[in-house]
């Protein structure tokens, strides 16, 4: 029972990791583009502050204290927004992403073959045509009847 649960959890994790797989940039069908994004970051900076202070002096009417002034600097914080850039991989035109790889897209179904490039079918033996729907036997019959 416990082993079954561990296996189920491991399979779920593996499928999630597979979905999160990035495209392989060395794949010839993977293109890339630069994109910008915003990040928020705490920034520190200094601000001047006027600070009065008292010193002893010979002024009897002010109880022998005088006020002086100085500028001090304090560190304060703010939230800043910055634009960053990153290269983002995506499937080139004519391809779509399926399970972490770029697969060619054929607008017509390859009836008796498979899609090997954008709108390019590779026909099984005995079939021809742009969508692999024409039988080679029919071609042979047509050629023989025209002879």
Short mmCIF file of N, CA and C in Angstrom, two decimals:
data_model
loop_
_atom_site.label_atom_id
_atom_site.label_comp_id
_atom_site.label_asym_id
_atom_site.label_seq_id
_atom_site.Cartn_x
_atom_site.Cartn_y
_atom_site.Cartn_z
N UNK A 1 0.83 -1.19 0.00
CA UNK A 1 0.00 0.00 0.00
C UNK A 1 0.88 1.26 0.00
N UNK A 2 1.88 1.28 0.89
CA UNK A 2 2.77 2.43 0.98
C UNK A 2 3.63 2.55 -0.27
N UNK A 3 4.10 1.43 -0.81
CA UNK A 3 4.91 1.42 -2.03
C UNK A 3 4.09 1.93 -3.22
N UNK A 4 2.82 1.53 -3.28
CA UNK A 4 1.94 1.99 -4.36
C UNK A 4 1.79 3.50 -4.33
N UNK A 5 1.62 4.04 -3.14
CA UNK A 5 1.48 5.50 -2.99
C UNK A 5 2.76 6.22 -3.41
N UNK A 6 3.90 5.67 -3.03
CA UNK A 6 5.19 6.28 -3.39
C UNK A 6 5.36 6.25 -4.91
N UNK A 7 5.03 5.12 -5.53
CA UNK A 7 5.13 5.02 -6.99
C UNK A 7 4.20 6.01 -7.68
N UNK A 8 2.97 6.12 -7.17
CA UNK A 8 2.01 7.06 -7.76
C UNK A 8 2.51 8.49 -7.64
N UNK A 9 3.04 8.86 -6.47
CA UNK A 9 3.57 10.21 -6.27
C UNK A 9 4.78 10.45 -7.17
N UNK A 10 5.63 9.44 -7.32
CA UNK A 10 6.82 9.58 -8.18
C UNK A 10 6.41 9.77 -9.64
N UNK A 11 5.40 9.04 -10.09
CA UNK A 11 4.92 9.21 -11.46
C UNK A 11 4.30 10.58 -11.68
N UNK A 12 3.56 11.06 -10.69
CA UNK A 12 2.97 12.40 -10.80
C UNK A 12 4.06 13.46 -10.88
N UNK A 13 5.08 13.32 -10.06
CA UNK A 13 6.19 14.27 -10.08
C UNK A 13 6.94 14.21 -11.40
N UNK A 14 7.16 13.02 -11.92
CA UNK A 14 7.85 12.87 -13.20
C UNK A 14 7.07 13.52 -14.33
N UNK A 15 5.74 13.38 -14.30
CA UNK A 15 4.95 14.00 -15.37
C UNK A 15 4.97 15.51 -15.25
N UNK A 16 4.97 16.03 -14.03
CA UNK A 16 5.06 17.48 -13.85
C UNK A 16 6.41 18.00 -14.32
N UNK A 17 7.48 17.30 -14.01
CA UNK A 17 8.80 17.71 -14.44
C UNK A 17 8.91 17.66 -15.96
N UNK A 18 8.28 16.66 -16.57
CA UNK A 18 8.32 16.55 -18.03
C UNK A 18 7.59 17.72 -18.68
N UNK A 19 6.48 18.16 -18.08
CA UNK A 19 5.75 19.30 -18.62
C UNK A 19 6.55 20.58 -18.49
N UNK A 20 7.40 20.66 -17.48
CA UNK A 20 8.17 21.88 -17.24
C UNK A 20 9.50 21.90 -17.98
N UNK A 21 9.77 20.88 -18.79
CA UNK A 21 11.04 20.81 -19.50
C UNK A 21 11.14 21.95 -20.50
N UNK A 22 12.25 22.67 -20.48
CA UNK A 22 12.42 23.72 -21.49
C UNK A 22 12.81 23.09 -22.83
N UNK A 23 12.58 23.85 -23.87
CA UNK A 23 12.96 23.38 -25.20
C UNK A 23 14.49 23.35 -25.32
N UNK A 24 14.99 22.41 -26.09
CA UNK A 24 16.43 22.28 -26.31
C UNK A 24 16.85 23.31 -27.35
N UNK A 25 17.68 24.27 -26.97
CA UNK A 25 18.07 25.35 -27.87
C UNK A 25 18.94 24.86 -29.03
N UNK A 26 19.52 23.66 -28.94
CA UNK A 26 20.33 23.14 -30.05
C UNK A 26 19.46 22.45 -31.10
N UNK A 27 18.18 22.25 -30.81
CA UNK A 27 17.25 21.67 -31.78
C UNK A 27 17.07 22.65 -32.93
N UNK A 28 17.23 22.22 -34.18
CA UNK A 28 17.12 23.17 -35.30
C UNK A 28 15.72 23.75 -35.47
N UNK A 29 14.72 23.16 -34.85
CA UNK A 29 13.35 23.66 -34.97
C UNK A 29 12.97 24.59 -33.84
N UNK A 30 13.93 24.92 -32.97
CA UNK A 30 13.70 25.82 -31.85
C UNK A 30 14.29 27.19 -32.20
N UNK A 31 13.46 28.20 -32.12
CA UNK A 31 13.90 29.58 -32.34
C UNK A 31 13.88 30.30 -31.00
N UNK A 32 14.41 31.50 -30.97
CA UNK A 32 14.40 32.26 -29.72
C UNK A 32 14.14 33.72 -30.01
N UNK A 33 13.66 34.41 -28.99
CA UNK A 33 13.44 35.85 -29.09
C UNK A 33 13.73 36.45 -27.73
N UNK A 34 14.11 37.72 -27.73
CA UNK A 34 14.35 38.43 -26.48
C UNK A 34 13.02 38.99 -25.99
N UNK A 35 12.79 38.85 -24.69
CA UNK A 35 11.58 39.43 -24.12
C UNK A 35 11.96 40.21 -22.87
N UNK A 36 11.19 41.24 -22.60
CA UNK A 36 11.44 42.04 -21.40
C UNK A 36 10.44 41.64 -20.33
N UNK A 37 10.84 41.81 -19.09
CA UNK A 37 9.95 41.57 -17.95
C UNK A 37 10.36 42.51 -16.83
N UNK A 38 9.43 42.77 -15.95
CA UNK A 38 9.67 43.70 -14.84
C UNK A 38 9.95 42.93 -13.57
N UNK A 39 10.89 43.44 -12.80
CA UNK A 39 11.13 42.88 -11.46
C UNK A 39 11.05 44.03 -10.46
N UNK A 40 10.57 43.72 -9.28
CA UNK A 40 10.49 44.69 -8.21
C UNK A 40 11.58 44.36 -7.21
N UNK A 41 12.33 45.37 -6.85
CA UNK A 41 13.49 45.16 -5.99
C UNK A 41 13.55 46.28 -4.96
N UNK A 42 13.93 45.95 -3.74
CA UNK A 42 14.10 46.97 -2.71
C UNK A 42 15.44 47.67 -2.94
N UNK A 43 15.38 49.00 -2.97
CA UNK A 43 16.59 49.80 -3.19
C UNK A 43 16.86 50.65 -1.95
N UNK A 44 18.11 50.88 -1.66
CA UNK A 44 18.47 51.79 -0.58
C UNK A 44 19.11 53.03 -1.19
N UNK A 45 18.86 54.15 -0.55
CA UNK A 45 19.48 55.40 -0.98
C UNK A 45 19.57 56.31 0.24
N UNK A 46 20.38 57.36 0.13
CA UNK A 46 20.55 58.28 1.26
C UNK A 46 19.81 59.58 0.97
N UNK A 47 19.28 60.14 2.05
CA UNK A 47 18.61 61.45 1.94
C UNK A 47 19.19 62.38 3.00
N UNK A 48 19.34 63.66 2.67
CA UNK A 48 19.85 64.62 3.65
C UNK A 48 18.74 65.01 4.64
N UNK A 49 19.12 65.19 5.89
CA UNK A 49 18.18 65.64 6.92
C UNK A 49 18.82 66.80 7.70
N UNK A 50 18.01 67.81 7.90
CA UNK A 50 18.45 68.96 8.70
C UNK A 50 18.27 68.58 10.16
N UNK A 51 19.34 68.75 10.93
CA UNK A 51 19.31 68.33 12.32
C UNK A 51 19.84 69.44 13.23
N UNK A 52 18.93 70.09 13.97
CA UNK A 52 19.42 71.10 14.93
C UNK A 52 19.96 70.39 16.19
N UNK A 53 20.97 70.97 16.81
CA UNK A 53 21.50 70.40 18.05
C UNK A 53 21.99 71.54 18.96
N UNK A 54 22.10 71.25 20.24
CA UNK A 54 22.48 72.26 21.23
C UNK A 54 23.94 72.08 21.63
N UNK A 55 24.57 73.22 21.82
CA UNK A 55 25.94 73.22 22.32
C UNK A 55 26.03 74.26 23.45
N UNK A 56 27.01 74.07 24.31
CA UNK A 56 27.21 75.06 25.39
C UNK A 56 27.84 76.31 24.78
N UNK A 57 27.36 77.45 25.25
CA UNK A 57 27.92 78.71 24.75
C UNK A 57 27.82 79.76 25.86
N UNK A 58 28.23 80.98 25.58
CA UNK A 58 28.27 82.02 26.59
C UNK A 58 27.04 82.94 26.53
N UNK A 59 25.95 82.47 25.95
CA UNK A 59 24.74 83.26 25.82
C UNK A 59 23.87 83.05 27.06
N UNK A 60 23.89 84.02 27.96
CA UNK A 60 23.18 83.89 29.23
C UNK A 60 21.67 83.91 29.04
N UNK A 61 21.15 84.66 28.04
CA UNK A 61 19.69 84.70 27.90
C UNK A 61 19.12 83.37 27.43
N UNK A 62 19.92 82.53 26.82
CA UNK A 62 19.42 81.21 26.38
C UNK A 62 19.94 80.11 27.30
N UNK A 63 20.22 80.47 28.53
CA UNK A 63 20.68 79.51 29.55
C UNK A 63 21.97 78.82 29.15
N UNK A 64 22.85 79.58 28.52
CA UNK A 64 24.18 79.13 28.11
C UNK A 64 24.14 77.94 27.13
N UNK A 65 23.07 77.87 26.34
CA UNK A 65 23.03 76.85 25.26
C UNK A 65 22.70 77.55 23.95
N UNK A 66 23.34 77.15 22.95
CA UNK A 66 23.10 77.70 21.62
C UNK A 66 22.69 76.57 20.69
N UNK A 67 21.92 76.90 19.70
CA UNK A 67 21.47 75.91 18.71
C UNK A 67 22.35 76.02 17.47
N UNK A 68 22.84 74.91 17.06
CA UNK A 68 23.63 74.81 15.83
C UNK A 68 22.85 73.90 14.85
N UNK A 69 23.26 73.93 13.60
CA UNK A 69 22.57 73.12 12.58
C UNK A 69 23.60 72.30 11.81
N UNK A 70 23.20 71.10 11.49
CA UNK A 70 24.05 70.25 10.66
C UNK A 70 23.16 69.40 9.74
N UNK A 71 23.77 68.96 8.66
CA UNK A 71 23.07 68.08 7.72
C UNK A 71 23.62 66.66 7.94
N UNK A 72 22.71 65.74 8.19
CA UNK A 72 23.08 64.33 8.31
C UNK A 72 22.41 63.56 7.18
N UNK A 73 22.94 62.41 6.90
CA UNK A 73 22.37 61.58 5.83
C UNK A 73 21.86 60.28 6.43
N UNK A 74 20.66 59.92 6.02
CA UNK A 74 20.05 58.68 6.50
C UNK A 74 19.80 57.75 5.32
N UNK A 75 19.92 56.46 5.61
CA UNK A 75 19.62 55.46 4.58
C UNK A 75 18.13 55.16 4.67
N UNK A 76 17.46 55.27 3.53
CA UNK A 76 16.04 54.94 3.45
C UNK A 76 15.86 53.92 2.32
N UNK A 77 14.71 53.29 2.29
CA UNK A 77 14.44 52.23 1.31
C UNK A 77 13.19 52.54 0.52
N UNK A 78 13.19 52.07 -0.70
CA UNK A 78 12.02 52.19 -1.55
C UNK A 78 11.97 50.96 -2.47
N UNK A 79 10.79 50.71 -3.01
CA UNK A 79 10.64 49.62 -3.96
C UNK A 79 10.84 50.19 -5.36
N UNK A 80 11.77 49.62 -6.10
CA UNK A 80 12.05 50.07 -7.46
C UNK A 80 11.66 49.00 -8.46
N UNK A 81 11.27 49.43 -9.62
CA UNK A 81 10.90 48.51 -10.70
C UNK A 81 11.97 48.62 -11.78
N UNK A 82 12.50 47.47 -12.19
CA UNK A 82 13.53 47.44 -13.22
C UNK A 82 13.08 46.53 -14.35
N UNK A 83 13.51 46.86 -15.54
CA UNK A 83 13.23 46.03 -16.71
C UNK A 83 14.43 45.14 -16.95
N UNK A 84 14.19 43.85 -16.99
CA UNK A 84 15.23 42.87 -17.29
C UNK A 84 14.89 42.22 -18.63
N UNK A 85 15.87 41.56 -19.23
CA UNK A 85 15.66 40.90 -20.52
C UNK A 85 16.14 39.46 -20.43
N UNK A 86 15.43 38.58 -21.12
CA UNK A 86 15.83 37.18 -21.18
C UNK A 86 15.51 36.63 -22.57
N UNK A 87 16.27 35.61 -22.93
CA UNK A 87 16.05 34.94 -24.20
C UNK A 87 15.04 33.83 -23.97
N UNK A 88 13.98 33.81 -24.75
CA UNK A 88 12.91 32.83 -24.57
C UNK A 88 12.87 31.92 -25.80
N UNK A 89 12.95 30.61 -25.56
CA UNK A 89 12.90 29.64 -26.65
C UNK A 89 11.44 29.35 -27.01
N UNK A 90 11.19 29.18 -28.30
CA UNK A 90 9.86 28.80 -28.78
C UNK A 90 10.04 28.02 -30.07
N UNK A 91 9.02 27.32 -30.49
CA UNK A 91 9.10 26.55 -31.72
C UNK A 91 9.06 27.50 -32.92
N UNK A 92 9.88 27.20 -33.91
CA UNK A 92 9.92 28.02 -35.13
C UNK A 92 8.59 27.91 -35.87
N UNK A 93 8.41 28.81 -36.84
CA UNK A 93 7.18 28.81 -37.63
C UNK A 93 7.03 27.47 -38.34
N UNK A 94 5.82 26.92 -38.30
CA UNK A 94 5.54 25.63 -38.92
C UNK A 94 5.68 24.46 -37.95
N UNK A 95 6.05 24.76 -36.70
CA UNK A 95 6.21 23.72 -35.67
C UNK A 95 5.40 24.10 -34.44
N UNK A 96 5.05 23.12 -33.63
CA UNK A 96 4.37 23.37 -32.35
C UNK A 96 5.02 22.51 -31.28
N UNK A 97 4.84 22.94 -30.05
CA UNK A 97 5.48 22.23 -28.93
C UNK A 97 4.62 21.08 -28.46
N UNK A 98 5.24 19.93 -28.29
CA UNK A 98 4.56 18.75 -27.76
C UNK A 98 5.54 18.01 -26.87
N UNK A 99 5.27 17.98 -25.59
CA UNK A 99 6.10 17.27 -24.61
C UNK A 99 7.57 17.70 -24.64
N UNK A 100 7.78 19.00 -24.78
CA UNK A 100 9.13 19.54 -24.70
C UNK A 100 9.94 19.50 -25.99
N UNK A 101 9.33 19.09 -27.10
CA UNK A 101 10.02 19.11 -28.38
C UNK A 101 9.16 19.83 -29.41
N UNK A 102 9.79 20.33 -30.45
CA UNK A 102 9.07 21.02 -31.52
C UNK A 102 8.76 20.02 -32.63
N UNK A 103 7.47 19.87 -32.90
CA UNK A 103 6.97 18.89 -33.86
C UNK A 103 6.45 19.63 -35.09
N UNK A 104 6.72 19.12 -36.31
CA UNK A 104 6.23 19.80 -37.50
C UNK A 104 4.69 19.78 -37.57
N UNK A 105 4.14 20.83 -38.16
CA UNK A 105 2.69 20.94 -38.30
C UNK A 105 2.33 20.79 -39.77
N UNK A 106 1.45 19.84 -40.05
CA UNK A 106 0.92 19.66 -41.40
C UNK A 106 -0.54 20.09 -41.37
N UNK A 107 -0.90 21.06 -42.24
CA UNK A 107 -2.28 21.56 -42.22
C UNK A 107 -3.24 20.50 -42.75
N UNK A 108 -2.76 19.65 -43.67
CA UNK A 108 -3.55 18.51 -44.12
C UNK A 108 -3.01 17.26 -43.44
N UNK A 109 -3.90 16.35 -43.11
CA UNK A 109 -3.48 15.10 -42.48
C UNK A 109 -2.67 14.27 -43.48
N UNK A 110 -1.60 13.68 -43.01
CA UNK A 110 -0.83 12.74 -43.84
C UNK A 110 -1.54 11.39 -43.71
N UNK A 111 -2.39 11.08 -44.70
CA UNK A 111 -3.31 9.93 -44.60
C UNK A 111 -2.55 8.63 -44.44
N UNK A 112 -1.60 8.37 -45.34
CA UNK A 112 -0.80 7.14 -45.28
C UNK A 112 0.67 7.53 -45.20
N UNK A 113 1.02 8.24 -44.16
CA UNK A 113 2.40 8.69 -43.97
C UNK A 113 2.51 9.47 -42.68
N UNK A 114 3.61 10.19 -42.56
CA UNK A 114 3.80 10.99 -41.35
C UNK A 114 4.33 12.36 -41.73
N UNK A 115 4.05 13.31 -40.88
CA UNK A 115 4.48 14.70 -41.09
C UNK A 115 5.95 14.81 -40.69
N UNK A 116 6.81 15.20 -41.64
CA UNK A 116 8.25 15.27 -41.37
C UNK A 116 8.78 16.70 -41.42
N UNK A 117 7.95 17.64 -41.83
CA UNK A 117 8.32 19.05 -41.90
C UNK A 117 7.04 19.85 -42.05
N UNK A 118 7.13 21.16 -41.92
CA UNK A 118 5.91 21.96 -42.08
C UNK A 118 5.26 21.69 -43.44
N UNK A 119 4.03 21.15 -43.40
CA UNK A 119 3.25 20.81 -44.61
C UNK A 119 4.02 19.90 -45.56
N UNK A 120 4.78 18.95 -44.99
CA UNK A 120 5.54 17.99 -45.80
C UNK A 120 5.34 16.59 -45.24
N UNK A 121 4.71 15.74 -46.02
CA UNK A 121 4.45 14.36 -45.59
C UNK A 121 5.48 13.41 -46.18
N UNK A 122 5.84 12.38 -45.41
CA UNK A 122 6.66 11.28 -45.92
C UNK A 122 5.71 10.09 -46.04
N UNK A 123 5.48 9.65 -47.26
CA UNK A 123 4.48 8.62 -47.52
C UNK A 123 5.01 7.23 -47.23
N UNK A 124 4.10 6.35 -46.81
CA UNK A 124 4.43 4.94 -46.64
C UNK A 124 4.61 4.34 -48.03
N UNK A 125 5.35 3.21 -48.13
CA UNK A 125 5.53 2.58 -49.45
C UNK A 125 4.17 2.26 -50.08
N UNK A 126 4.05 2.61 -51.35
CA UNK A 126 2.81 2.34 -52.08
C UNK A 126 1.87 3.53 -52.12
N UNK A 127 2.24 4.63 -51.47
CA UNK A 127 1.38 5.82 -51.44
C UNK A 127 2.16 7.03 -51.91
N UNK A 128 1.43 8.02 -52.46
CA UNK A 128 2.06 9.23 -52.97
C UNK A 128 1.10 10.40 -52.80
N UNK A 129 1.58 11.57 -53.22
CA UNK A 129 0.77 12.77 -53.16
C UNK A 129 1.17 13.65 -51.99
N UNK A 130 0.71 14.91 -52.01
CA UNK A 130 1.09 15.82 -50.93
C UNK A 130 0.59 15.39 -49.56
N UNK A 131 -0.52 14.63 -49.53
CA UNK A 131 -1.05 14.15 -48.24
C UNK A 131 -1.04 12.63 -48.14
N UNK A 132 -0.30 11.97 -49.06
CA UNK A 132 -0.14 10.50 -49.06
C UNK A 132 -1.48 9.77 -49.18
N UNK A 133 -2.40 10.33 -49.94
CA UNK A 133 -3.71 9.69 -50.08
C UNK A 133 -3.90 8.99 -51.42
N UNK A 134 -2.95 9.15 -52.34
CA UNK A 134 -3.07 8.52 -53.66
C UNK A 134 -2.31 7.21 -53.65
N UNK A 135 -2.96 6.20 -54.20
CA UNK A 135 -2.39 4.85 -54.26
C UNK A 135 -1.48 4.74 -55.47
N UNK A 136 -0.25 4.20 -55.30
CA UNK A 136 0.66 4.01 -56.43
C UNK A 136 0.10 3.01 -57.43
N UNK A 137 -0.73 2.05 -56.99
CA UNK A 137 -1.32 1.07 -57.90
C UNK A 137 -2.18 1.77 -58.94
N UNK A 138 -2.91 2.78 -58.52
CA UNK A 138 -3.76 3.53 -59.43
C UNK A 138 -2.91 4.23 -60.48
N UNK A 139 -1.74 4.75 -60.08
CA UNK A 139 -0.82 5.40 -61.01
C UNK A 139 -0.33 4.40 -62.05
N UNK A 140 0.01 3.18 -61.62
CA UNK A 140 0.50 2.15 -62.53
C UNK A 140 -0.60 1.76 -63.52
N UNK A 141 -1.83 1.64 -63.03
CA UNK A 141 -2.97 1.29 -63.90
C UNK A 141 -3.17 2.40 -64.93
N UNK A 142 -3.11 3.66 -64.52
CA UNK A 142 -3.31 4.77 -65.43
C UNK A 142 -2.20 4.82 -66.48
N UNK A 143 -0.96 4.54 -66.09
CA UNK A 143 0.16 4.56 -67.03
C UNK A 143 0.00 3.42 -68.04
N UNK A 144 -0.38 2.22 -67.56
CA UNK A 144 -0.53 1.06 -68.45
C UNK A 144 -1.67 1.27 -69.43
N UNK A 145 -2.74 1.90 -68.99
CA UNK A 145 -3.89 2.08 -69.88
C UNK A 145 -3.61 3.14 -70.94
N UNK A 146 -2.64 4.04 -70.69
CA UNK A 146 -2.33 5.07 -71.68
C UNK A 146 -1.30 4.57 -72.70
N UNK A 147 -0.73 3.41 -72.48
CA UNK A 147 0.30 2.87 -73.39
C UNK A 147 -0.34 2.19 -74.56
#
